[in-house]
Coordinates of C-alpha atoms in Angstrom, one line a residue:
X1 CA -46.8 -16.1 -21.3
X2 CA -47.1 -12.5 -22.3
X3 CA -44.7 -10.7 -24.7
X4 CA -43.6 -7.6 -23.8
X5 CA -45.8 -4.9 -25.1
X6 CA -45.1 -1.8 -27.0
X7 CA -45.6 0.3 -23.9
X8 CA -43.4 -1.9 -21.8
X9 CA -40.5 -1.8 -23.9
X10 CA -40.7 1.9 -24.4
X11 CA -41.3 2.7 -20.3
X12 CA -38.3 0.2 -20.3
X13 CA -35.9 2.6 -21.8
X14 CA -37.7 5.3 -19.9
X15 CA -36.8 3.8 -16.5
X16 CA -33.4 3.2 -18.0
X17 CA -32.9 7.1 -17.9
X18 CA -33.4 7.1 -14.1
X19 CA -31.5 3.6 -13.3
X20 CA -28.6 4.0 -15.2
X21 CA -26.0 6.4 -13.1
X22 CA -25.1 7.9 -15.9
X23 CA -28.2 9.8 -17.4
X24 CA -30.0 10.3 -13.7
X25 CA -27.0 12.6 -12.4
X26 CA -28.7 15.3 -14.5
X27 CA -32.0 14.5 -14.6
X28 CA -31.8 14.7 -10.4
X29 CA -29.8 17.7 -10.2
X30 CA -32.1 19.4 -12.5
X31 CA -35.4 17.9 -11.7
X32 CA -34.4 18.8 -7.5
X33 CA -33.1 22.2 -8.6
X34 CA -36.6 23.3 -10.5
X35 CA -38.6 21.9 -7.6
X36 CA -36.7 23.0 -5.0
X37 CA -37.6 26.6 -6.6
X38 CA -41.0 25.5 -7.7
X39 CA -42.6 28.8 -6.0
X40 CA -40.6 30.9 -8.0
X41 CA -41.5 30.1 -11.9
X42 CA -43.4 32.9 -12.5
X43 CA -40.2 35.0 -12.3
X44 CA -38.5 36.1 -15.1
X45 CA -35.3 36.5 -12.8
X46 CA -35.2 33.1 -11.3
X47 CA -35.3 31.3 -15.1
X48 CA -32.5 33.9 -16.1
X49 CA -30.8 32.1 -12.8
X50 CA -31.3 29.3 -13.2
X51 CA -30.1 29.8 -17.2
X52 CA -27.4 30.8 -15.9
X53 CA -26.2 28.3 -13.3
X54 CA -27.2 25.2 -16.2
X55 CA -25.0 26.8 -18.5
X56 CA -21.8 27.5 -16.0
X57 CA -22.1 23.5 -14.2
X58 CA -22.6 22.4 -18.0
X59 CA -18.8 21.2 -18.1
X60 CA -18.9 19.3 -14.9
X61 CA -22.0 17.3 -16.1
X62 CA -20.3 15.9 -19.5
X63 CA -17.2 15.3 -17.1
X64 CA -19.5 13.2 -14.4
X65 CA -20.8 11.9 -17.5
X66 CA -17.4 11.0 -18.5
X67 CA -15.9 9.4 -15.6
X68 CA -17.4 6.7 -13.6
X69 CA -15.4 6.5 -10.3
X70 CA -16.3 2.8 -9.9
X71 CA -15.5 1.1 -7.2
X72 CA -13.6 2.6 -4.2
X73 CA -13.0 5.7 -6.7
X74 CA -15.8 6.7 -5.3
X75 CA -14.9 7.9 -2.7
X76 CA -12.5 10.3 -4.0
X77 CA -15.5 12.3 -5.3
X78 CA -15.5 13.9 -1.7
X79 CA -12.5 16.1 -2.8
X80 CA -14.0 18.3 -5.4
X81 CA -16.9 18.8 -2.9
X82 CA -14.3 20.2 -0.5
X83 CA -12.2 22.0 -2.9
X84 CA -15.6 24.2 -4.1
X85 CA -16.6 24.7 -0.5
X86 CA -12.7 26.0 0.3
X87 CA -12.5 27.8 -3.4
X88 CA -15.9 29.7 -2.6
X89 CA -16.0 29.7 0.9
X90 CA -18.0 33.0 1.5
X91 CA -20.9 31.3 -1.1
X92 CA -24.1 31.6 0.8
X93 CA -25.2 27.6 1.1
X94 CA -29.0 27.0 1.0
X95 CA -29.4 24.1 3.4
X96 CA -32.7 23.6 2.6
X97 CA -31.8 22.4 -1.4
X98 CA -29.2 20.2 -0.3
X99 CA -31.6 18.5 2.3
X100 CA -34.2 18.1 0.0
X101 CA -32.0 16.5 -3.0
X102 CA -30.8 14.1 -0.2
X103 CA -34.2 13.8 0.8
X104 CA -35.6 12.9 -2.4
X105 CA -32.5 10.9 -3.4
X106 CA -33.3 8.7 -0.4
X107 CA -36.8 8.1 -1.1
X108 CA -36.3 7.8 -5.0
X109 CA -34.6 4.9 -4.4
X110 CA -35.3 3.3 -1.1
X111 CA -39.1 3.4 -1.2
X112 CA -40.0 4.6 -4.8
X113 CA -38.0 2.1 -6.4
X114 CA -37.0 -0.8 -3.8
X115 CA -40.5 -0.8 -2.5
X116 CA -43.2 0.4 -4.3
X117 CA -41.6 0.0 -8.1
X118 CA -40.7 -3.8 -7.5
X119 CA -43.9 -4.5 -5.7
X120 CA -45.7 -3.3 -8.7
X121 CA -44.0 -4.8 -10.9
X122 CA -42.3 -8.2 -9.2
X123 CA -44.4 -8.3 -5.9
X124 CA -42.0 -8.1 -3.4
X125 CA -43.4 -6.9 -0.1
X126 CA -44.8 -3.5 0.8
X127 CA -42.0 -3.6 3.8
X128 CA -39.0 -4.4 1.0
X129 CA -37.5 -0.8 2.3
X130 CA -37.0 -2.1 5.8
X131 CA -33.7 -4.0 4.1
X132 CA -33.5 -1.7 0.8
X133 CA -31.9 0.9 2.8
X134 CA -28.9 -0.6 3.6
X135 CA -28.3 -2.1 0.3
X136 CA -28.6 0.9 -1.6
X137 CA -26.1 2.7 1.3
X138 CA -23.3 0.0 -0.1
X139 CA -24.2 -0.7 -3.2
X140 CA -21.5 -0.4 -5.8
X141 CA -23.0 -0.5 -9.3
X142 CA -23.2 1.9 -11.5
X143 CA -26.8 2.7 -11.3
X144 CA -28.6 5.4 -9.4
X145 CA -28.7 3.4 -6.5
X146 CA -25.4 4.1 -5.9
X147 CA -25.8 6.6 -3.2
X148 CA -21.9 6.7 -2.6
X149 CA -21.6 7.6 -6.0
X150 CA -24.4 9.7 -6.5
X151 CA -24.0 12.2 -3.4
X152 CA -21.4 13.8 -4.1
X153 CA -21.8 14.4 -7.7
X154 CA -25.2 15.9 -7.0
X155 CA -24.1 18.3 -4.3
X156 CA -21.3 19.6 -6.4
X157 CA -23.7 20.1 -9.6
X158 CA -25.9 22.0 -6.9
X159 CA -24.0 24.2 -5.5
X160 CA -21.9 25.2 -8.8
X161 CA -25.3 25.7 -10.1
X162 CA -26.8 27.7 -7.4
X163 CA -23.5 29.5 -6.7
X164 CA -22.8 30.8 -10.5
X165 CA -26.5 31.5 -10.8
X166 CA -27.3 33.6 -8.0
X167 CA -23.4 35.1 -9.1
X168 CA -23.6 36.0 -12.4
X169 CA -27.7 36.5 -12.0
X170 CA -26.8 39.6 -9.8
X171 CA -25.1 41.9 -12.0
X172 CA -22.0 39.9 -12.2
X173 CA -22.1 39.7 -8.3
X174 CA -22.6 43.0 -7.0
X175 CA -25.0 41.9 -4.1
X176 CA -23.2 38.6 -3.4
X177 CA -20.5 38.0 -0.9
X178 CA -18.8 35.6 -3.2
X179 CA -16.2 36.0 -5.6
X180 CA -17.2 33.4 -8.3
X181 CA -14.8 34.4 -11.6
X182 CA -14.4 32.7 -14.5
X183 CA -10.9 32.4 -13.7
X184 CA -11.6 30.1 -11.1
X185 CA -14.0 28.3 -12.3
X186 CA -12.0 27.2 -14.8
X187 CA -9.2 26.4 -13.4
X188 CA -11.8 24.8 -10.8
X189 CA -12.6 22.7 -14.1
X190 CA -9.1 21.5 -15.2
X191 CA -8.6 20.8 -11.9
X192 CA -11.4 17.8 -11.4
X193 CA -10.7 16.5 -14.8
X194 CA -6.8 16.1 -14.3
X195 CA -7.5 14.3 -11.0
X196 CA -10.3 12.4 -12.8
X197 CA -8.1 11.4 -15.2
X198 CA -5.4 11.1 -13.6
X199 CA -6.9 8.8 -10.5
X200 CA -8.8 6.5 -13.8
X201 CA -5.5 6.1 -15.3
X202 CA -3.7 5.1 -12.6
X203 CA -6.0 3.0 -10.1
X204 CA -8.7 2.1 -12.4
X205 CA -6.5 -1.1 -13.4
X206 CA -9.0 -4.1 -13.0
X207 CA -10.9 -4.0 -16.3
X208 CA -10.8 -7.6 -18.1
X209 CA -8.2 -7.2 -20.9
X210 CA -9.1 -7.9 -24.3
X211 CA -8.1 -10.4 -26.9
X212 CA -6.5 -9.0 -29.4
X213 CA -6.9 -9.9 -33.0
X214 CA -10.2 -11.9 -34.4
X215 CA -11.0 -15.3 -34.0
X216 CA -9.3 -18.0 -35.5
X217 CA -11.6 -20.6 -37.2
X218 CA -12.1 -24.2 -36.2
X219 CA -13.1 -26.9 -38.1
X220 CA -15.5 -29.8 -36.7
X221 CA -13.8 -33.1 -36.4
X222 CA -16.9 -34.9 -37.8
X223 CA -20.6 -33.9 -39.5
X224 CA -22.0 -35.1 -35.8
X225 CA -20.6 -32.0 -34.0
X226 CA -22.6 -29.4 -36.1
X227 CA -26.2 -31.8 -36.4
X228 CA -27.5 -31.1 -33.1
X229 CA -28.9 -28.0 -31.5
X230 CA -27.3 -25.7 -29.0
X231 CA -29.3 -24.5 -25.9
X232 CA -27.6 -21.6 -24.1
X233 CA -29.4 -21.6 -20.4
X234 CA -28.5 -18.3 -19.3
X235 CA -29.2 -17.3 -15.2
X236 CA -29.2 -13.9 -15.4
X237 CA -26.9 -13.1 -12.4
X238 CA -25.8 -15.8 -10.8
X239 CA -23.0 -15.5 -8.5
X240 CA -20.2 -17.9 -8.6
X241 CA -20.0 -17.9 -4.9
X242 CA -23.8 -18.5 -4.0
X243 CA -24.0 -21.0 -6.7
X244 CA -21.8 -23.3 -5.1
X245 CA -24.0 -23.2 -2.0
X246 CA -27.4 -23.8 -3.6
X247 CA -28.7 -27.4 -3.6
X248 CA -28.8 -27.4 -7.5
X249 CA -28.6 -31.2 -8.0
X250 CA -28.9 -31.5 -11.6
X251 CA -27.1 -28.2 -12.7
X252 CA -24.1 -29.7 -10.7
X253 CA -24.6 -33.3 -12.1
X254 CA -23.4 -31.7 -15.4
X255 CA -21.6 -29.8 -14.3
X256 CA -19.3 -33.2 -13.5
X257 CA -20.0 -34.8 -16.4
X258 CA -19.4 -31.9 -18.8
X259 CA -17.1 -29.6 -19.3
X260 CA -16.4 -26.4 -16.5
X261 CA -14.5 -23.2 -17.7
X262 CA -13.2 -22.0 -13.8
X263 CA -12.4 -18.8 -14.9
X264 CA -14.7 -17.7 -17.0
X265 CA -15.3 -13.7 -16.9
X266 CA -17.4 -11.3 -17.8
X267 CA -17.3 -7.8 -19.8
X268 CA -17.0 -4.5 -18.9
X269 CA -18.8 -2.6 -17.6
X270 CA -21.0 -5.8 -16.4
X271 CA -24.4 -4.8 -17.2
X272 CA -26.8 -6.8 -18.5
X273 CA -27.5 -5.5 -22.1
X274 CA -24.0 -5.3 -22.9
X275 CA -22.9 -9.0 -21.7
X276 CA -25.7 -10.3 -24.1
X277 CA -24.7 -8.3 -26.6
X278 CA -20.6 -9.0 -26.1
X279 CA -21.9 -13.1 -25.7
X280 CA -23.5 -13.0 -29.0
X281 CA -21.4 -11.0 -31.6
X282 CA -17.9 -11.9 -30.2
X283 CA -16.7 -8.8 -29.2
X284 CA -16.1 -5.9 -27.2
X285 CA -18.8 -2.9 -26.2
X286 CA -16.5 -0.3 -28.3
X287 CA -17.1 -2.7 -31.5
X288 CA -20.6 -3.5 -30.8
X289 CA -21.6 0.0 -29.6
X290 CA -23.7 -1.2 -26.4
X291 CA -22.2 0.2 -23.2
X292 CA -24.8 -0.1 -20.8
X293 CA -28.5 -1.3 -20.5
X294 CA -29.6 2.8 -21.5
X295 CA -28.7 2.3 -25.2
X296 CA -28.9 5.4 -27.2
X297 CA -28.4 4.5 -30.6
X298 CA -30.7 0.8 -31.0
X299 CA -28.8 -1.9 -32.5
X300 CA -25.7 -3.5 -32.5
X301 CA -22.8 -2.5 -34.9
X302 CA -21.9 -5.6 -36.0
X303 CA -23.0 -9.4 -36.5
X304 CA -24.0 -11.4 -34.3
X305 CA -24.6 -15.2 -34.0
X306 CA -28.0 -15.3 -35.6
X307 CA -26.7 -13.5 -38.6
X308 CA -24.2 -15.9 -39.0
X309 CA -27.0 -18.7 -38.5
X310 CA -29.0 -17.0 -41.0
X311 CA -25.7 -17.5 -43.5
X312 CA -26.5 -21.5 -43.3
X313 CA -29.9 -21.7 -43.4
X314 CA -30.2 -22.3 -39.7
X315 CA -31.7 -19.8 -37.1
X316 CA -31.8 -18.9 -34.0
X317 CA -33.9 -17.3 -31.2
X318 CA -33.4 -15.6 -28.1
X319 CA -35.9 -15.3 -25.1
X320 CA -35.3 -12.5 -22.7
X321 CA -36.8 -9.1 -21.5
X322 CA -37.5 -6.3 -23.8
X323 CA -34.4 -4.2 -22.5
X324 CA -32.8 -7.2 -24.8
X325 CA -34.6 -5.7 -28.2
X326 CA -32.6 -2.3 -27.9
X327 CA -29.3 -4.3 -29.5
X328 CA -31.0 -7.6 -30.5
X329 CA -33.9 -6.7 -31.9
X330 CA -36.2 -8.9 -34.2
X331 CA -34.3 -12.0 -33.0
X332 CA -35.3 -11.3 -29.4
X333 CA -38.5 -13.1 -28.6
X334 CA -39.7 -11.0 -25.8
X335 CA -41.2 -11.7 -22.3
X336 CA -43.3 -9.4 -20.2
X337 CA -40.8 -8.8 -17.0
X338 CA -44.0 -7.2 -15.2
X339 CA -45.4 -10.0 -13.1
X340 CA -44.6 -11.9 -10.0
X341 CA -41.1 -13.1 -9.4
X342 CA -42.1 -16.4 -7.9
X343 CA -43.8 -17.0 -11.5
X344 CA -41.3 -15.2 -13.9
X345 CA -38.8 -18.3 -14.6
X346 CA -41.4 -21.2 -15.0
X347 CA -43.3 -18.6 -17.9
X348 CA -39.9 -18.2 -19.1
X349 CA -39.6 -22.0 -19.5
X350 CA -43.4 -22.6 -20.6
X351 CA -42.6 -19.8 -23.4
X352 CA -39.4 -21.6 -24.6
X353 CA -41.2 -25.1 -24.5
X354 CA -43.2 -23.0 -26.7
X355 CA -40.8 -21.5 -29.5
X356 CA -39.7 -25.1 -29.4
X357 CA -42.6 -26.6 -30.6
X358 CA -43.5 -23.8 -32.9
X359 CA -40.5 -22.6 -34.9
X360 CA -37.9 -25.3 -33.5
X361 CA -35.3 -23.3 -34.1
X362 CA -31.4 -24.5 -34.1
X363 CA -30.5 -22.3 -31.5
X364 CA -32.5 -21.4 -28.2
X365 CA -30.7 -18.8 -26.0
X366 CA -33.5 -18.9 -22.5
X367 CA -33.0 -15.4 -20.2
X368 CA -33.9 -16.6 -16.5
X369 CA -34.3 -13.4 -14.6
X370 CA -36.0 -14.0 -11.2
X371 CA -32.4 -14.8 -9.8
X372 CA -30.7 -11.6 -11.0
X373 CA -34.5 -9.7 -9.9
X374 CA -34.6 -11.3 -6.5
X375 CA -30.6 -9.9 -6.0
X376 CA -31.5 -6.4 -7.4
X377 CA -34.7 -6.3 -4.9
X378 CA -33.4 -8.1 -1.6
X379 CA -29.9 -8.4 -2.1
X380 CA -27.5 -11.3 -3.5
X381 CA -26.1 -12.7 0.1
X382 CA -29.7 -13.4 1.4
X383 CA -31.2 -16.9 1.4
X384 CA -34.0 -15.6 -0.9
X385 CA -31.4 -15.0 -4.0
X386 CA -30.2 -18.6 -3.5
X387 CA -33.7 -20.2 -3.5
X388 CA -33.9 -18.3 -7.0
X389 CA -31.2 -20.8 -8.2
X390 CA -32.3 -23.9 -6.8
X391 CA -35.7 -23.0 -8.7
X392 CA -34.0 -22.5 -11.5
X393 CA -32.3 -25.8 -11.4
X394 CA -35.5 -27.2 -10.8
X395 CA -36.7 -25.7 -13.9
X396 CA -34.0 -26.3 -16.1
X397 CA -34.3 -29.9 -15.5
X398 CA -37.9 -30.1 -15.8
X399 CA -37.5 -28.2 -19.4
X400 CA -34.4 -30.7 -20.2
X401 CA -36.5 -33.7 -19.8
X402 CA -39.6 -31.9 -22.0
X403 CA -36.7 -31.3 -24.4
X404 CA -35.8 -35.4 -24.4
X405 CA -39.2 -36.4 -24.7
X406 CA -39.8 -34.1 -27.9
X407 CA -36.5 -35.2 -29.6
X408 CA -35.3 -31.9 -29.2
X409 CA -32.3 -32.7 -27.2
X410 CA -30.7 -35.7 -29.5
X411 CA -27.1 -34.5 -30.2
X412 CA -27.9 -30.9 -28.5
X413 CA -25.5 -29.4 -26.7
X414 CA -26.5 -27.5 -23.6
X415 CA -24.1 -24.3 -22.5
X416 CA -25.3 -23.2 -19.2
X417 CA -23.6 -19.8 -17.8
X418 CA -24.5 -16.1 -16.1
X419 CA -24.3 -13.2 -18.5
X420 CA -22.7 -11.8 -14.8
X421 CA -22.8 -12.0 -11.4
X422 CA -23.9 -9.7 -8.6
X423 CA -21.9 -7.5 -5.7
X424 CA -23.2 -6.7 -2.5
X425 CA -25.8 -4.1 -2.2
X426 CA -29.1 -4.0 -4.6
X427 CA -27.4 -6.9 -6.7
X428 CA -24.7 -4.5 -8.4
X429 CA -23.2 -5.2 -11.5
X430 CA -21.6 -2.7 -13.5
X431 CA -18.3 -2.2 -12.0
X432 CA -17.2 -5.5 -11.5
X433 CA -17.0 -5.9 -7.8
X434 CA -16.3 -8.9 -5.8
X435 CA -19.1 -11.5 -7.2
X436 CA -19.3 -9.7 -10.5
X437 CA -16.6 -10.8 -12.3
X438 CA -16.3 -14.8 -13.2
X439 CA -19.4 -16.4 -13.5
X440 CA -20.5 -20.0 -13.5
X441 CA -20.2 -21.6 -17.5
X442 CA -20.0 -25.3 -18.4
X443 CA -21.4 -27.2 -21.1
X444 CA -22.8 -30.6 -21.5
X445 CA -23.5 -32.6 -24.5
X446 CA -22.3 -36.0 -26.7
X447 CA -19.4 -34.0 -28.0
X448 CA -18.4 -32.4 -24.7
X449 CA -16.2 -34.0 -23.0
X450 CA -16.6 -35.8 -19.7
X451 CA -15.3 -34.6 -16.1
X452 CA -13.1 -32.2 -17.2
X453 CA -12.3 -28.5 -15.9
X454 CA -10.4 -25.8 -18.1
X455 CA -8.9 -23.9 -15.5
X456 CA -7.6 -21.0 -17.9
X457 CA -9.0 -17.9 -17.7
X458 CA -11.4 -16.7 -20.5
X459 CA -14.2 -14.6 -21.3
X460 CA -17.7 -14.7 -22.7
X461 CA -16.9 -12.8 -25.7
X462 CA -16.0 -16.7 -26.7
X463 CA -19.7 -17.6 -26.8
X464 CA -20.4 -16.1 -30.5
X465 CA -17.9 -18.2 -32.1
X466 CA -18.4 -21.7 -30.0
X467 CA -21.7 -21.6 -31.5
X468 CA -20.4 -20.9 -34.6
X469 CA -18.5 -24.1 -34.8
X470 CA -21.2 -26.3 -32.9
X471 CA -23.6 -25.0 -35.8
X472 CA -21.6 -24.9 -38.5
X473 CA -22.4 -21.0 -39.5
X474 CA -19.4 -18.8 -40.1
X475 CA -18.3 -16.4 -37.6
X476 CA -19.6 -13.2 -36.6
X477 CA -18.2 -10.8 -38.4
X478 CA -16.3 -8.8 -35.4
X479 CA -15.7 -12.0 -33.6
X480 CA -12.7 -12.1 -31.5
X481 CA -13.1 -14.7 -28.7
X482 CA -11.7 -18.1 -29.4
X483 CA -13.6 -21.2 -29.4
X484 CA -13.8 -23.2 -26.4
X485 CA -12.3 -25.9 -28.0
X486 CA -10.9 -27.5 -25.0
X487 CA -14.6 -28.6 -24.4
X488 CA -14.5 -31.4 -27.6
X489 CA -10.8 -32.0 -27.9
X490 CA -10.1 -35.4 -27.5
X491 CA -6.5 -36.7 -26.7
X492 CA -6.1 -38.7 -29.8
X493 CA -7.2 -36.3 -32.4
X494 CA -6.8 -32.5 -32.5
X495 CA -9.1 -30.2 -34.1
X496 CA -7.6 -28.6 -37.9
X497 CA -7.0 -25.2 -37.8
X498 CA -8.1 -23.5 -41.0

């Protein structure tokens, strides 16, 4: 199977700039603005304009930039729309630009990137925009799909734009109906960040809490418990939910006889980049400095698990897409995510047979993506996203048993999780929407104990420093979940605390 290539990790970040919700509110506004007047470049008065209007929406921008409105926040964005229109009500509104920013907001995402984007790059059918419609309509993520979202930030940053342009364009207004002041703007301003800040503050209240303090060391009970390697099986985006429903025979076989964390949840926001990151270092985006899958600054802040490895002699590998490089880097062992989905998870598992027999390292972390890519093309509560994880559970077991007959798998243990899950609409994670938040996690292994669930809630930040002790590598340095030591207590003999 193909690594990614140079070009594919850099268009990667590229297409980052127009997924992520974030960076593609001002790309669009701009991009529509300048096209919308495309017949006007050659004049010096419509750049002066157009200057103009950039410089007086500026604010507003970083402030969108700012504040998310996940969830149903979104739909308080509707008010600072009405409160311009009402606050400038004698502005001249140019149908036509708001059309066609709707217009090419629609097919951005409906056909140019749920239609001909994935079947390019995943082969899902030319007709993929007969369904994409809808999910992009509820989607709840915080990528530019998000029409809900999107709309109304973009027809605010319009119409400031166009407003104050044509306003102070005009010899401070002297041909314009409107009475666009600075006054008013400004207190226009204070106005949307007070109730941004005031509605995030108050009704934003469902982000996972942290654990406070770093993680307290645990010591192995025997020599055994650190000898063997550690597989981490990770589906990207696996609902909790639709898991449960798939016929996934041997997933669910250890499932039983391992060791099942109910309540296991995901970071914040729930994208994929940052869970990977969060999962191996041990800690928070604000520590590790990855806050979404459009990372600015490339690499993480602080240790992670292969560091630590690194400390011991040991190492460790991880096999995912190239967005994965921007925080992992040279321990990422990259895969091409351009080919068809139907093939995408049994390359994965050919490349990890692979590493295996080439660098055998003590730790393999395997990124299966076609479930998570089959959620963000045709939705997460369609039958196609659940044949994703039966195929996976296929695969897995056909890897397992490779893993057996190679001697690979004496003493390992096997952690087998989602980085997240997915909501309804084009697979969203971000926000942490129903299916989002807890994610299937249970491990299996000879020092995993048998049949039992641990029904206490927890988070994946506790991945880092599990490994650590099944390894027998120090901990991260930033490493703040505990170790899931219910998974090898026994009742007889407690672990030693350090």
């Amino acid at each position: 199977m193909k690594k990614a290539s140079g070009f594919e990790i850099v268009a990667a970040r590229c297409w980052n700039l127009l997924n992520e919700g974030k960076p593609f509110t001002p790309i669009f506004t701009v991009g529509v603005y300048l096209l919308y007047h495309m017949n006007a470049w050659g004049d010096g008065s419509f750049w002066e304009q157009f200057g103009l209007g950039l410089l007086t929406a500026l604010p507003l921008f970083a402030l969108y930039f700012h504040f998310d409105f996940p969830l149903f926040l979104r739909n308080y964005l509707w008010f600072p729309v009405i409160g311009a229109l009402v606050l400038w009500r004698d502005a001249y509104l140019d149908m036509g630009l708001y059309a066609t920013a709707i217009g090419l907001f629609l097919f951005f995402t409906i056909y140019f990137w749920g239609t001909f984007y994935y079947h390019l790059r995943i082969g899902t059918s030319w007709w993929n925009f007969k369904r994409f419609w809808k999910l992009v309509l509820k989607n709840s993520d915080s990528t530019s799909g998000n029409a809900q979202e999107q709309l109304p930030k973009f027809l605010l940053l319009l119409f400031i734009m166009d407003t104050a342009g044509s306003y102070w364009a005009d010899a401070d207004g002297a041909g314009t109906q409107v009475d666009f002041t600075w006054s008013s703007y400004v207190l226009f301003l204070l106005g949307v960040g007070l109730y941004a800040w005031i509605l995030h503050r108050n009704l934003f209240d469902w982000k996972p809490k942290e654990v406070e303090g770093y993680t307290v060391p645990v010591q192995a009970q025997t020599e055994e418990a650190s000898s063997g390697k550690v597989f981490v099986l990770v589906i990207d985006g696996m609902r909790k939910d639709r898991f449960e429903e798939a016929n996934a025979p041997f997933l669910k076989k250890w499932r039983a006889e391992g060791t099942e964390y109910t309540q296991m949840e995901t970071l914040y926001p729930a994208r994929t980049v940052v869970c990977f990151s969060s999962m191996f270092t041990g800690t928070y985006p604000r520590e590790h400095g990855i806050t979404s899958n459009m990372v600015w600054k490339l690499g993480i802040k602080v240790e992670s698990i292969f560091d630590s490895l690194r400390k011991v002699g040991k190492k460790g590998r991880l096999l995912g897409i190239a967005h994965l490089i921007d925080s992992m880097g040279d321990d990422v062992e990259s895969v091409t995510a351009v080919m068809h989905n139907d093939k995408a998870d049994r390359n994965i598992m050919e490349r990890a047979k692979l590493i295996m027999a080439e660098q055998n390292p003590d730790l393999l972390v395997v990124q299966f993506i076609a479930t998570d890519q089959t959620g963000h093309s045709m939705g997460a509560l369609y039958d196609e996203y659940r044949q994703k994880i039966e195929e996976a559970d296929a695969l897995i077991a056909e890897f397992v048993g490779w893993l057996t007959a190679q001697g690979h798998a004496k003493d390992a243990t096997f952690i087998i999780c989602a980085d997240h899950g997915q909501a309804d609409g084009i697979g969203g994670h971000g926000h942490l929407d129903e299916g989002e938040r807890f994610v299937p996690f249970f491990m299996y292994g000879p020092h995993v104990r048998a049949g039992v669930k641990v029904e206490a809630k927890h988070s994946l930040v506790s991945v880092a420093p599990t490994l650590s002790y099944l390894l027998g590598a120090p901990l991260p340095s930033h490493s703040r979940g505990p170790v899931l030591s219910d998974a090898f207590e026994s009742e007889k003999k407690k672990f030693n605390l350090l």
